[in-house]
mmCIF file of C-alpha atoms in Angstrom:
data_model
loop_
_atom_site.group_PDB
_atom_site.id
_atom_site.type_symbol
_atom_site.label_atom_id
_atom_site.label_comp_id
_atom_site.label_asym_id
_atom_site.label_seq_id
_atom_site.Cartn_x
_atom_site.Cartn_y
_atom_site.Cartn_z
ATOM 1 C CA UNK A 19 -117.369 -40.877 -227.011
ATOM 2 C CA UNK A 20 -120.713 -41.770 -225.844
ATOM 3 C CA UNK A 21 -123.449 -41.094 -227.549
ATOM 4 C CA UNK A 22 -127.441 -40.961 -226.796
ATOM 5 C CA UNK A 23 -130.028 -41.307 -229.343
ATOM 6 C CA UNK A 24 -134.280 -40.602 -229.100
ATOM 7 C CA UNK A 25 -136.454 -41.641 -231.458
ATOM 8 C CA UNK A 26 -140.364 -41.108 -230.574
ATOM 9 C CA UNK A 27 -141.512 -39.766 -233.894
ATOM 10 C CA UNK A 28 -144.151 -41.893 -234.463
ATOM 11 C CA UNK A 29 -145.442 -45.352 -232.239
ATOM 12 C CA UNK A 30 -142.441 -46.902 -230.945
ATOM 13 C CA UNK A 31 -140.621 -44.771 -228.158
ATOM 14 C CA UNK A 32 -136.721 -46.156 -228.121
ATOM 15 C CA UNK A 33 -133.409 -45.225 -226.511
ATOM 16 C CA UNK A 34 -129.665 -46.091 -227.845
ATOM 17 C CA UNK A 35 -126.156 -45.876 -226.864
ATOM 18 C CA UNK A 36 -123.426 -45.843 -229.051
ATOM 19 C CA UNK A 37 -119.868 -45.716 -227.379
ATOM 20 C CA UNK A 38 -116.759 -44.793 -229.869
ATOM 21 C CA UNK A 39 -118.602 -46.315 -232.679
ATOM 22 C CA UNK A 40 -119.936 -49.358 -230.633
ATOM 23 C CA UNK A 41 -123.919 -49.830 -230.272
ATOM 24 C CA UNK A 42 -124.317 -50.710 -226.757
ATOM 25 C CA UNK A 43 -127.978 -50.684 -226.096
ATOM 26 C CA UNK A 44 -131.066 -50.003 -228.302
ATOM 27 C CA UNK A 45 -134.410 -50.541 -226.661
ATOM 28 C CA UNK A 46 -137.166 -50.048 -228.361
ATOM 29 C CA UNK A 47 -140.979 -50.058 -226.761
ATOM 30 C CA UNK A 48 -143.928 -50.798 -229.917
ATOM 31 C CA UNK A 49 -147.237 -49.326 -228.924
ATOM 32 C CA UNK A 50 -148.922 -52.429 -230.113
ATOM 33 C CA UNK A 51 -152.609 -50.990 -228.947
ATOM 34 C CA UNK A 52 -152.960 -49.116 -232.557
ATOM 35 C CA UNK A 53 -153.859 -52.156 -233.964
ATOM 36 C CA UNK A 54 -157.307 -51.712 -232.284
ATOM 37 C CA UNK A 55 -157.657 -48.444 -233.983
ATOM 38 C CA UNK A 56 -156.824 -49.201 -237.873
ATOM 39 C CA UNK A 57 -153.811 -46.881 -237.436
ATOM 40 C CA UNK A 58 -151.939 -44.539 -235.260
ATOM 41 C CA UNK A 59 -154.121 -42.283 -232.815
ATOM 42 C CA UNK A 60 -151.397 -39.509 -232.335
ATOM 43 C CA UNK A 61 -152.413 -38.487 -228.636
ATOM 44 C CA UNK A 62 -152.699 -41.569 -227.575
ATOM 45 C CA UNK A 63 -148.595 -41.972 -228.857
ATOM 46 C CA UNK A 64 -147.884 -39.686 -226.963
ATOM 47 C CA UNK A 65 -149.016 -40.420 -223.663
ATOM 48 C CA UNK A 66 -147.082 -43.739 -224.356
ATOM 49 C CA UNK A 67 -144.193 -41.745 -225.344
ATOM 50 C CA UNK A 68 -144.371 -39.946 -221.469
ATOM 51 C CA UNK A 69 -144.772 -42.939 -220.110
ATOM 52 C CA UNK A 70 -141.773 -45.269 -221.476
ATOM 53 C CA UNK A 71 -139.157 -42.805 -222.272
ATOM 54 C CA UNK A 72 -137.759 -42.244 -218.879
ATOM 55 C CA UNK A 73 -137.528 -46.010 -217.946
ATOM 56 C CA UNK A 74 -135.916 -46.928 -221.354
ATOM 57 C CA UNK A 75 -133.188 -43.927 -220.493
ATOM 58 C CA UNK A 76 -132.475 -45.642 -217.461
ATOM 59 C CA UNK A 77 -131.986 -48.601 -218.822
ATOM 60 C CA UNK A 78 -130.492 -47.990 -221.888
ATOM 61 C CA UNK A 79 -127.754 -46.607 -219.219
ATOM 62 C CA UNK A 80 -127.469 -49.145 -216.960
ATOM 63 C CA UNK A 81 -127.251 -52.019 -219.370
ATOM 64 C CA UNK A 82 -124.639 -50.113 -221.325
ATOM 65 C CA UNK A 83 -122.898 -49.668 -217.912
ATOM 66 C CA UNK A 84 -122.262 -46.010 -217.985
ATOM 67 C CA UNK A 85 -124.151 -42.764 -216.188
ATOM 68 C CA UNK A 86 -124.974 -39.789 -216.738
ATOM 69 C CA UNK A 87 -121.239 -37.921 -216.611
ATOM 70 C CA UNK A 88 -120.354 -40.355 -219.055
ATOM 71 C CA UNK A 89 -122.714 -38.968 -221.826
ATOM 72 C CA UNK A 90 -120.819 -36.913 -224.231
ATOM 73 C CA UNK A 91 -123.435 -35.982 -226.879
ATOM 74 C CA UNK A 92 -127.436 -36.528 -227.127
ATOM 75 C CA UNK A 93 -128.951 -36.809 -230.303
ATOM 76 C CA UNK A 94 -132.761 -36.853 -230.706
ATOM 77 C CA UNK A 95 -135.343 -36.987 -234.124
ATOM 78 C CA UNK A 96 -136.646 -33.464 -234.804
ATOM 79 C CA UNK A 97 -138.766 -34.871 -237.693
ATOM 80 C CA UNK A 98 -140.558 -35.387 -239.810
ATOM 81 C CA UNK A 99 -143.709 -37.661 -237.845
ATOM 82 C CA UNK A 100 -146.313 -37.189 -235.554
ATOM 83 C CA UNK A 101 -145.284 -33.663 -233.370
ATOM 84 C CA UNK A 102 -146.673 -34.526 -230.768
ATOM 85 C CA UNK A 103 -144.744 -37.644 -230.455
ATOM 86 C CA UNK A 104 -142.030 -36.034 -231.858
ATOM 87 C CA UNK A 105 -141.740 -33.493 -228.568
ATOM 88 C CA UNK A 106 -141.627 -36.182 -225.919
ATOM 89 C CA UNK A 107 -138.673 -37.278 -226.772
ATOM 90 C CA UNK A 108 -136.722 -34.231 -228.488
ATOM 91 C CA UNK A 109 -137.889 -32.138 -225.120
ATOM 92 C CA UNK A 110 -136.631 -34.802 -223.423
ATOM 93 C CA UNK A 111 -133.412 -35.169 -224.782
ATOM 94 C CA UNK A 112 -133.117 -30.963 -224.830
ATOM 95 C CA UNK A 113 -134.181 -31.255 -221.189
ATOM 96 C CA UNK A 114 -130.960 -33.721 -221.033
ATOM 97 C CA UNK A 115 -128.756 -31.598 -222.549
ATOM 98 C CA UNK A 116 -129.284 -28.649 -220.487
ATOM 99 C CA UNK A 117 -129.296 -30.264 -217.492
ATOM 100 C CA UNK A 118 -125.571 -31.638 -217.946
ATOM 101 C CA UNK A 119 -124.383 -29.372 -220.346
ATOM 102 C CA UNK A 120 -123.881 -31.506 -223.408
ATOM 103 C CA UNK A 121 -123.983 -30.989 -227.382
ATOM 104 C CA UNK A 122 -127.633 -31.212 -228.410
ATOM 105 C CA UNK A 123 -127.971 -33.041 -232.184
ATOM 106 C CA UNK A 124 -131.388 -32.474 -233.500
ATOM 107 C CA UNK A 125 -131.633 -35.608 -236.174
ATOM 108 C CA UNK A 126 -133.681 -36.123 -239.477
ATOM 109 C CA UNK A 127 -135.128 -39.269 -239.125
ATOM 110 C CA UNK A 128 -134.950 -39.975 -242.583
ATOM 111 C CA UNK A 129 -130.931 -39.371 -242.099
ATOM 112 C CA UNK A 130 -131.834 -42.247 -239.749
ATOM 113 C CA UNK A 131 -132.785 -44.722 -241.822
ATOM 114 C CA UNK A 132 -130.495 -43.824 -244.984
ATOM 115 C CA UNK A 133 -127.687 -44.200 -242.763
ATOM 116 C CA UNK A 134 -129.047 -47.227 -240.454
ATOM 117 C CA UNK A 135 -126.992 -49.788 -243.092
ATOM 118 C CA UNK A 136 -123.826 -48.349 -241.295
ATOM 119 C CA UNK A 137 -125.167 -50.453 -238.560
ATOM 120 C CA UNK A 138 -124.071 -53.568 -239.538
ATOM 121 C CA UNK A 139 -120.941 -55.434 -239.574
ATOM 122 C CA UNK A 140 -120.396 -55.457 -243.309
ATOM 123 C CA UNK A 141 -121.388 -51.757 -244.547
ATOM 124 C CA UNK A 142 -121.842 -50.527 -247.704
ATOM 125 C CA UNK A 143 -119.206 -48.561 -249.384
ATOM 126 C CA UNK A 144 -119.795 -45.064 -250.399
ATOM 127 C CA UNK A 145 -121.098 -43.766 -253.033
ATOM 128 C CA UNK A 146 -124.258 -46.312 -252.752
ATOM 129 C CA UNK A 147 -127.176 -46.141 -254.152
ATOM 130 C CA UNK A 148 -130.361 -46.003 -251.321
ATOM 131 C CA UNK A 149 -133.970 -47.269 -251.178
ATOM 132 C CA UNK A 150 -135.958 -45.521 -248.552
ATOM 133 C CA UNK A 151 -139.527 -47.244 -248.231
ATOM 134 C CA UNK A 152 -141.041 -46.475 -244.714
ATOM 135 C CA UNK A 153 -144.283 -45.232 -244.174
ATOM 136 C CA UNK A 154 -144.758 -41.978 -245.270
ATOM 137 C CA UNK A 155 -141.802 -41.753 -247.318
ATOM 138 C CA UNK A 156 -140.618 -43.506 -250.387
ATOM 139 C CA UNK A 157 -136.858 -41.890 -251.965
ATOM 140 C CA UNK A 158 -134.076 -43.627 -254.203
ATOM 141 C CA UNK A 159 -131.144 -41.616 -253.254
ATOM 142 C CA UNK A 160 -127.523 -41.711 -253.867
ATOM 143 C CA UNK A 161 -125.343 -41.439 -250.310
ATOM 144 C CA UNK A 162 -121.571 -39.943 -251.207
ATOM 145 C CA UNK A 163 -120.274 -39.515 -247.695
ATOM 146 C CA UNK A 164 -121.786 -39.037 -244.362
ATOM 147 C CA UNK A 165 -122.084 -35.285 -245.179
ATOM 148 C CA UNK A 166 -123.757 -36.087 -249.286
ATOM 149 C CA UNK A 167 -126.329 -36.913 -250.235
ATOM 150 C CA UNK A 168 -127.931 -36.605 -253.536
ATOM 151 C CA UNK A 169 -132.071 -36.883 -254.016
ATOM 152 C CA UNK A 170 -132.774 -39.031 -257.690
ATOM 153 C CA UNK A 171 -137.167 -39.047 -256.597
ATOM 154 C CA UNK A 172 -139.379 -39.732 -254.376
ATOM 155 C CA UNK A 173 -143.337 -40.524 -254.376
ATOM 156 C CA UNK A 174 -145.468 -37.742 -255.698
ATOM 157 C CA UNK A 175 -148.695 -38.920 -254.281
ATOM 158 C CA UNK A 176 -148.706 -41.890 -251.394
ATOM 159 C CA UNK A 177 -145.783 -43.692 -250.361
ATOM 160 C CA UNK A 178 -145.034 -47.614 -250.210
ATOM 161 C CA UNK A 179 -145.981 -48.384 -246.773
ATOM 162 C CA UNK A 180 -149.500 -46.125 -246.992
ATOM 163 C CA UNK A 181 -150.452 -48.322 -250.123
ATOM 164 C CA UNK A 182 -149.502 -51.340 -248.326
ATOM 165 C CA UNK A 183 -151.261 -50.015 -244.892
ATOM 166 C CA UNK A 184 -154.772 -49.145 -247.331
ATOM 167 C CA UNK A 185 -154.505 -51.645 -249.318
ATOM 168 C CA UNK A 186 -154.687 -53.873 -245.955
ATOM 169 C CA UNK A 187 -157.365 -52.259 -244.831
ATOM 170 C CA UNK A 188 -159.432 -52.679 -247.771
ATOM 171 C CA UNK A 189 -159.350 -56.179 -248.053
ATOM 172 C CA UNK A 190 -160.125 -56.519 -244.213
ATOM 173 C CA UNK A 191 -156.888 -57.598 -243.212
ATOM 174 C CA UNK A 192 -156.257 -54.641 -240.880
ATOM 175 C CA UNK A 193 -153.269 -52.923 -239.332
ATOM 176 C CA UNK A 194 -150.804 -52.235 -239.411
ATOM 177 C CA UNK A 195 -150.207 -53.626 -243.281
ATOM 178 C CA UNK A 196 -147.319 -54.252 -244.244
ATOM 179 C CA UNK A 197 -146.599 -57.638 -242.306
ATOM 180 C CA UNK A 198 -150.276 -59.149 -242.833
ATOM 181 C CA UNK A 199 -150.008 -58.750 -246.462
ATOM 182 C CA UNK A 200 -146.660 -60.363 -246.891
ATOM 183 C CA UNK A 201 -148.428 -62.853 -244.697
ATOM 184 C CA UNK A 202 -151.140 -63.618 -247.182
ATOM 185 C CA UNK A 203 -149.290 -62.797 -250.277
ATOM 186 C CA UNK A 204 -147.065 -66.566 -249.305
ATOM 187 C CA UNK A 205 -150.015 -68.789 -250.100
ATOM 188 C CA UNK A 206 -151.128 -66.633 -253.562
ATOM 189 C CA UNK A 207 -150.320 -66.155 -256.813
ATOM 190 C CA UNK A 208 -148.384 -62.782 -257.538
ATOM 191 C CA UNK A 209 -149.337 -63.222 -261.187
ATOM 192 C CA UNK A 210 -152.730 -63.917 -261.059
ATOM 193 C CA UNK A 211 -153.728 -60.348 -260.880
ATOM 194 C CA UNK A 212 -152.301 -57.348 -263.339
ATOM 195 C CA UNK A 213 -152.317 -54.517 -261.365
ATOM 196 C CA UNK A 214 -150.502 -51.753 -263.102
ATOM 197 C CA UNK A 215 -146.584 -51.064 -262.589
ATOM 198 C CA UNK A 216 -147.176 -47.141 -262.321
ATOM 199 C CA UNK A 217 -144.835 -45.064 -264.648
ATOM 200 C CA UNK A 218 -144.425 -41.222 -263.580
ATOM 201 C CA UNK A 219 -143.390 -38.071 -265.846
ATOM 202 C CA UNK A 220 -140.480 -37.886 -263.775
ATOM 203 C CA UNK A 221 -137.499 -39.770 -264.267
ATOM 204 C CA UNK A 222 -136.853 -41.973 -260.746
ATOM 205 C CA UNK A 223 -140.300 -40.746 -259.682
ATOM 206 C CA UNK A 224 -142.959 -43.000 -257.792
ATOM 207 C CA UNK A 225 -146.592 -43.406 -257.632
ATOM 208 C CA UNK A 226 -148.798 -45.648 -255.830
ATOM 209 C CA UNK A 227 -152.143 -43.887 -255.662
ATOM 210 C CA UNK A 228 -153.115 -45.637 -259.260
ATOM 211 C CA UNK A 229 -151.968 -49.136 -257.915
ATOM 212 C CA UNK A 230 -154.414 -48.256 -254.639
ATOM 213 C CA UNK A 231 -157.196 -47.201 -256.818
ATOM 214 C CA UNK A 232 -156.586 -50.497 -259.021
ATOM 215 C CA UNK A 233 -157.101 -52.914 -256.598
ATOM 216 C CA UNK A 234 -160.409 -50.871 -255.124
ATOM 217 C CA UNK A 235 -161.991 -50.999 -258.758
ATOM 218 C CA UNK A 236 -161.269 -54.571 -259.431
ATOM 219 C CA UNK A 237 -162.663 -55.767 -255.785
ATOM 220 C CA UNK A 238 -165.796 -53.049 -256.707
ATOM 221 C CA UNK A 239 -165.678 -55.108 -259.855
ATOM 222 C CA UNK A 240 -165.399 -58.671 -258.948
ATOM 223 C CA UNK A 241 -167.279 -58.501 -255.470
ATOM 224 C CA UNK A 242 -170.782 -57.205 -254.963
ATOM 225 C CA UNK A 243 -170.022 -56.442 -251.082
ATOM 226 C CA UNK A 244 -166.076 -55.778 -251.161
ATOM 227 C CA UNK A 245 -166.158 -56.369 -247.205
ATOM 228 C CA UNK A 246 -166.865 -59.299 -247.890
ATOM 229 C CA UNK A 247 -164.372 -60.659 -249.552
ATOM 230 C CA UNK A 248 -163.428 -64.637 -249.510
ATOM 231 C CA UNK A 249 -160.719 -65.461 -247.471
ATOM 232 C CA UNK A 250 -159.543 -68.232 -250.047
ATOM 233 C CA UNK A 251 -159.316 -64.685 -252.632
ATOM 234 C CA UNK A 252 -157.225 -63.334 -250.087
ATOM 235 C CA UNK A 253 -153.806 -64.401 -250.751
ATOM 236 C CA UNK A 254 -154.081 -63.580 -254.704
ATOM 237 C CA UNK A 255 -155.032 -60.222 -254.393
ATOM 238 C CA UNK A 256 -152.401 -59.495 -251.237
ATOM 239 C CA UNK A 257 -149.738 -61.396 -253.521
ATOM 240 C CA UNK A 258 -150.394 -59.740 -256.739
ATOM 241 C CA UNK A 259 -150.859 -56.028 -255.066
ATOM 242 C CA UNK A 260 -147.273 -56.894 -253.284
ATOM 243 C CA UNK A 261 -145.596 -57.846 -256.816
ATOM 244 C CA UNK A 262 -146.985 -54.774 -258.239
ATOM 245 C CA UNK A 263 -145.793 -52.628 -255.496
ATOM 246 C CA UNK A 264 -142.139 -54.045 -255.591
ATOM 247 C CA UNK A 265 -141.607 -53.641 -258.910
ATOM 248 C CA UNK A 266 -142.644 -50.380 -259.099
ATOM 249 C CA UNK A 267 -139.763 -49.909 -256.286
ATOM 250 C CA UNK A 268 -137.127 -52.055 -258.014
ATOM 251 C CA UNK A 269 -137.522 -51.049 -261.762
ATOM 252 C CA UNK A 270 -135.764 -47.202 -260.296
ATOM 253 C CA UNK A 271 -133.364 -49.246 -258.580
ATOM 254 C CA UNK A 272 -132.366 -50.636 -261.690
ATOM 255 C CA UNK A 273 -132.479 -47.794 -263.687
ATOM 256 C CA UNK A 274 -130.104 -45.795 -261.843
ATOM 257 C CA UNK A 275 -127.808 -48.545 -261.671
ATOM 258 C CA UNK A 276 -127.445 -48.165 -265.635
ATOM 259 C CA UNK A 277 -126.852 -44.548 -265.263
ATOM 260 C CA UNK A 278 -125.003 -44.051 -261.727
ATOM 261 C CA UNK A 279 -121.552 -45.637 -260.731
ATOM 262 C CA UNK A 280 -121.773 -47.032 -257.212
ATOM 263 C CA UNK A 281 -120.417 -49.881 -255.351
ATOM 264 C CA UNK A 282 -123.573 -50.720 -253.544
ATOM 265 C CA UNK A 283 -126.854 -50.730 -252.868
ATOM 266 C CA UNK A 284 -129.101 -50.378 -249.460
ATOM 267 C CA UNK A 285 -132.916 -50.740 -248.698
ATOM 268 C CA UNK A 286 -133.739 -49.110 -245.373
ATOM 269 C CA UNK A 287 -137.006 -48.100 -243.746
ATOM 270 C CA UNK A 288 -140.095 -49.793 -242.524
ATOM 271 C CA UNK A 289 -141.266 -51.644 -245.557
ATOM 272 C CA UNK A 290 -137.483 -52.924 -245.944
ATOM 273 C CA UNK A 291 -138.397 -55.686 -243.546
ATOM 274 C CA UNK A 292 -140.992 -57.140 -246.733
ATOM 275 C CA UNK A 293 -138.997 -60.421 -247.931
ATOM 276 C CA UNK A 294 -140.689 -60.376 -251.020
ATOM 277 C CA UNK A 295 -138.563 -56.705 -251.584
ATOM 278 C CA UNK A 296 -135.613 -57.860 -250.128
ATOM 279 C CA UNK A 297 -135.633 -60.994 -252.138
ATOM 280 C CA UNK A 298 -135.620 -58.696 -255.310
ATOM 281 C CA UNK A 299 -133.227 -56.387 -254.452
ATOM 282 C CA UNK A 300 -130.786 -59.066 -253.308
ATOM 283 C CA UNK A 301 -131.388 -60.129 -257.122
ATOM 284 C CA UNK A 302 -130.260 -56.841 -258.827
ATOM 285 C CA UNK A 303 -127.418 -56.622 -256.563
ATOM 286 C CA UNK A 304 -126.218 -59.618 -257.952
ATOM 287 C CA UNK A 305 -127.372 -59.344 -262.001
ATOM 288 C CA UNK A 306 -125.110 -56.046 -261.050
ATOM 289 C CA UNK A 307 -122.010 -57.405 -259.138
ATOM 290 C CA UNK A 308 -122.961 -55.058 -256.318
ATOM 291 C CA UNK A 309 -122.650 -55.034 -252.585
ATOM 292 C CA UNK A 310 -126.210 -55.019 -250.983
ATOM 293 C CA UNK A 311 -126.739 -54.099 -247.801
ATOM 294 C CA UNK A 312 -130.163 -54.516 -246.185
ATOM 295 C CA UNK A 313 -130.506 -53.592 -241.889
ATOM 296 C CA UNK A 314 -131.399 -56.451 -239.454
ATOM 297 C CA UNK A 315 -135.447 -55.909 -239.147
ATOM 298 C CA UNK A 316 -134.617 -54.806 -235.943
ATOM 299 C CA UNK A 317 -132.908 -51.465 -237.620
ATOM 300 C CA UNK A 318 -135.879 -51.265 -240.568
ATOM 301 C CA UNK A 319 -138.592 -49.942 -238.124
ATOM 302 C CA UNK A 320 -137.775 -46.815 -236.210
ATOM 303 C CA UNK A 321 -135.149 -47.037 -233.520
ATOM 304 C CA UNK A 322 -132.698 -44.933 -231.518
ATOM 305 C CA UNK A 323 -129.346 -46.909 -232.808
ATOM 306 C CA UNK A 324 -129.641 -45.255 -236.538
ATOM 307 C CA UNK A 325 -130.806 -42.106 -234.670
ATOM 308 C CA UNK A 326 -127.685 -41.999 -232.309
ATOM 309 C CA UNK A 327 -125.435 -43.171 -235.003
ATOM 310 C CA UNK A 328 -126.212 -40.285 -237.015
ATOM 311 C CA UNK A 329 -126.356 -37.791 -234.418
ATOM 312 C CA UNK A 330 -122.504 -39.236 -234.179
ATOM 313 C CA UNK A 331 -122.258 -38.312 -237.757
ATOM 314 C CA UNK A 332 -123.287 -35.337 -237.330
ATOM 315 C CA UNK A 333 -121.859 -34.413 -234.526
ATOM 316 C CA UNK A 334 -118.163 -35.988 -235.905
ATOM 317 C CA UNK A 335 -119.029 -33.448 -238.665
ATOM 318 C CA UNK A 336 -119.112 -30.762 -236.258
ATOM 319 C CA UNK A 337 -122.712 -29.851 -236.549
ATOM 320 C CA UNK A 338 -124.812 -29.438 -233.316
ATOM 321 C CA UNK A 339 -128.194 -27.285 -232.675
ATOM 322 C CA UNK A 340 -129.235 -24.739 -229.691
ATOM 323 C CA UNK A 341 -131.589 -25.873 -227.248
ATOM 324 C CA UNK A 342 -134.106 -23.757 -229.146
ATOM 325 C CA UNK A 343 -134.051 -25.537 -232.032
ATOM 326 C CA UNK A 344 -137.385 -26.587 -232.832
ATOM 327 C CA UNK A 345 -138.947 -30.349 -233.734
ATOM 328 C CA UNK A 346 -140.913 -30.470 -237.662
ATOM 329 C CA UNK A 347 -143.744 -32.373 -238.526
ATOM 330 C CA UNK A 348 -142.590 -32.764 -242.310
ATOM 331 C CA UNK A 349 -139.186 -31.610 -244.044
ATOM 332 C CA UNK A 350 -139.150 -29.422 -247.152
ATOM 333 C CA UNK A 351 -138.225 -30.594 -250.329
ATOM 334 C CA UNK A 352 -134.866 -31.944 -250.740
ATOM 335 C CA UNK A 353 -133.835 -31.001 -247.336
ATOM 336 C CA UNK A 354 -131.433 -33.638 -245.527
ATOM 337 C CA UNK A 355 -128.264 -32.991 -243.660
ATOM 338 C CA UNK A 356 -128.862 -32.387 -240.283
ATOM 339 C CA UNK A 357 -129.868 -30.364 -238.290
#
């Protein structure tokens, strides 16, 4: 069975192939120009979207060294991200799918990334326990089967990778955040600063507004122009706003661990590719005795493999979608299982 996965939900437009269980091909095309911006400008995505998604289809394709009979199933993210990103390539794949007659599998990109462990040679076993940190969405879930999956909490205000994109911003580092303040963060000290581990009402619930706040006040507080700020205090504050950040993540991780029976443990999503977190995490497993499982970086950011491996999933499952079936911005609470 050959399978085709989109994924152009937010700035990188990429195509997949997975043949009876086998990725093929996964090319992925980063719209690197946001960087001039301080973020993502959405229309601009998607005019990069138009322009790669064809060309990537093609090759994806030819390099996999089947056509377009071959295709058996095309899977594409419906959401959650930017929509008009989104569309490109969902009406693209639906435009696919009608045009040979195929199954259409409208994928949660969040189903992407909880199941984009799967991807490697050594998988975790189910149940596991699963840290999703990407950029708008922080969760610590529990994954039973490919058809289970059971919500412990999420954020309630920003998510990991927004801190670590503001927090960037603030200090003049720039965008997007994650890798420049892992890059400053080696040369400091990650104790040198206490910003607060925040503590929520709810039980495996996450905050990182307060820790965002905390580091404006103390640069409002030690600085008297915060853009400004000396690039020898750089690495400190990056270091000590990362340690604060991961172990806010990690202390849920280990708390559920006490109270849930699994045989491993996964950290997927954007922010998974921050050592400092995967250092930690590689830690519990073993104080635990459990199997970790963390994607190559190539499978943390968005990409079409975890998107056509799921559509497999859910397509395996026997769940597809009619070509009406419409793409989402944002998913509603405690919503999974595609489509």
């Amino acid at each position: 069975m050959n399978v085709i996965g989109i994924e152009s939900s937010c700035d990188e437009t990429s195509v997949a192939v997975i043949s009876d269980g086998k990725l093929l091909a996964n090319y992925v095309s980063s719209q690197e120009f946001h960087t001039n911006f301080g973020g993502v400008v959405p229309e601009l995505s998607s005019r990069a979207h138009l322009k790669m998604v064809n060309s990537l289809f093609e090759k994806a394709l030819t390099n996999s060294n089947i056509t377009r009979d071959d295709i058996d199933v095309i899977a594409a993210t419906a959401g959650p991200g930017l929509i008009g990103a989104l569309l490109v390539g969902f009406t693209f794949a639906k435009g696919l799918a009608f045009s040979l007659n195929k199954p259409f599998v409208p994928v949660n990109h969040i189903e992407g990334h909880i199941y984009s462990p799967l991807l490697m040679e050594n998988p975790p076993q189910f149940p596991y326990l699963s840290l999703v940190v990407s950029g708008g969405h922080t969760l610590l879930l529990i994954v039973k089967s490919e058809t289970e999956i059971v919500k412990l909490g999420s954020t309630i205000d920003d998510a990991a990778g927004e801190a670590f994109d503001k927090v960037s911003k603030m200090i003049g580092l720039g965008y997007p955040g994650g890798p420049l303040i892992q890059q400053y963060a080696e040369k400091g000290d990650e104790r040198k600063i206490p910003f607060p581990i925040a503590q929520t009402k709810k039980e495996y619930g996450y905050s990182f507004s307060g820790l965002k706040t905390a580091v404006l006040r103390y640069l409002q507080k030690e600085y008297e122009d915060i853009n400004n700020i000396p690039e020898n205090d750089l690495p400190d504050i990056a270091a000590s706003f990362q340690f604060a950040a991961v172990k806010a993540l990690t202390r849920n991780v280990i708390k559920a661990l006490k109270n849930y029976d699994v045989k491993a443990i996964s950290l997927a999503g954007g922010v998974a590719a921050n050592q400092r977190l995967r250092d930690e995490m590689s830690d519990i497993a073993h104080r635990y005795r459990k199997q970790i499982v963390v994607p190559d970086m190539k499978y943390c950011g968005d990409n079409a493999a975890m998107i056509a491996l799921r559509g497999m999933q859910v397509y395996n499952a026997g769940k597809t979608a009619p070509l009406n079936f419409t793409a989402f911005p944002s998913i509603p609470e405690d919503t999974f299982i595609s489509p």
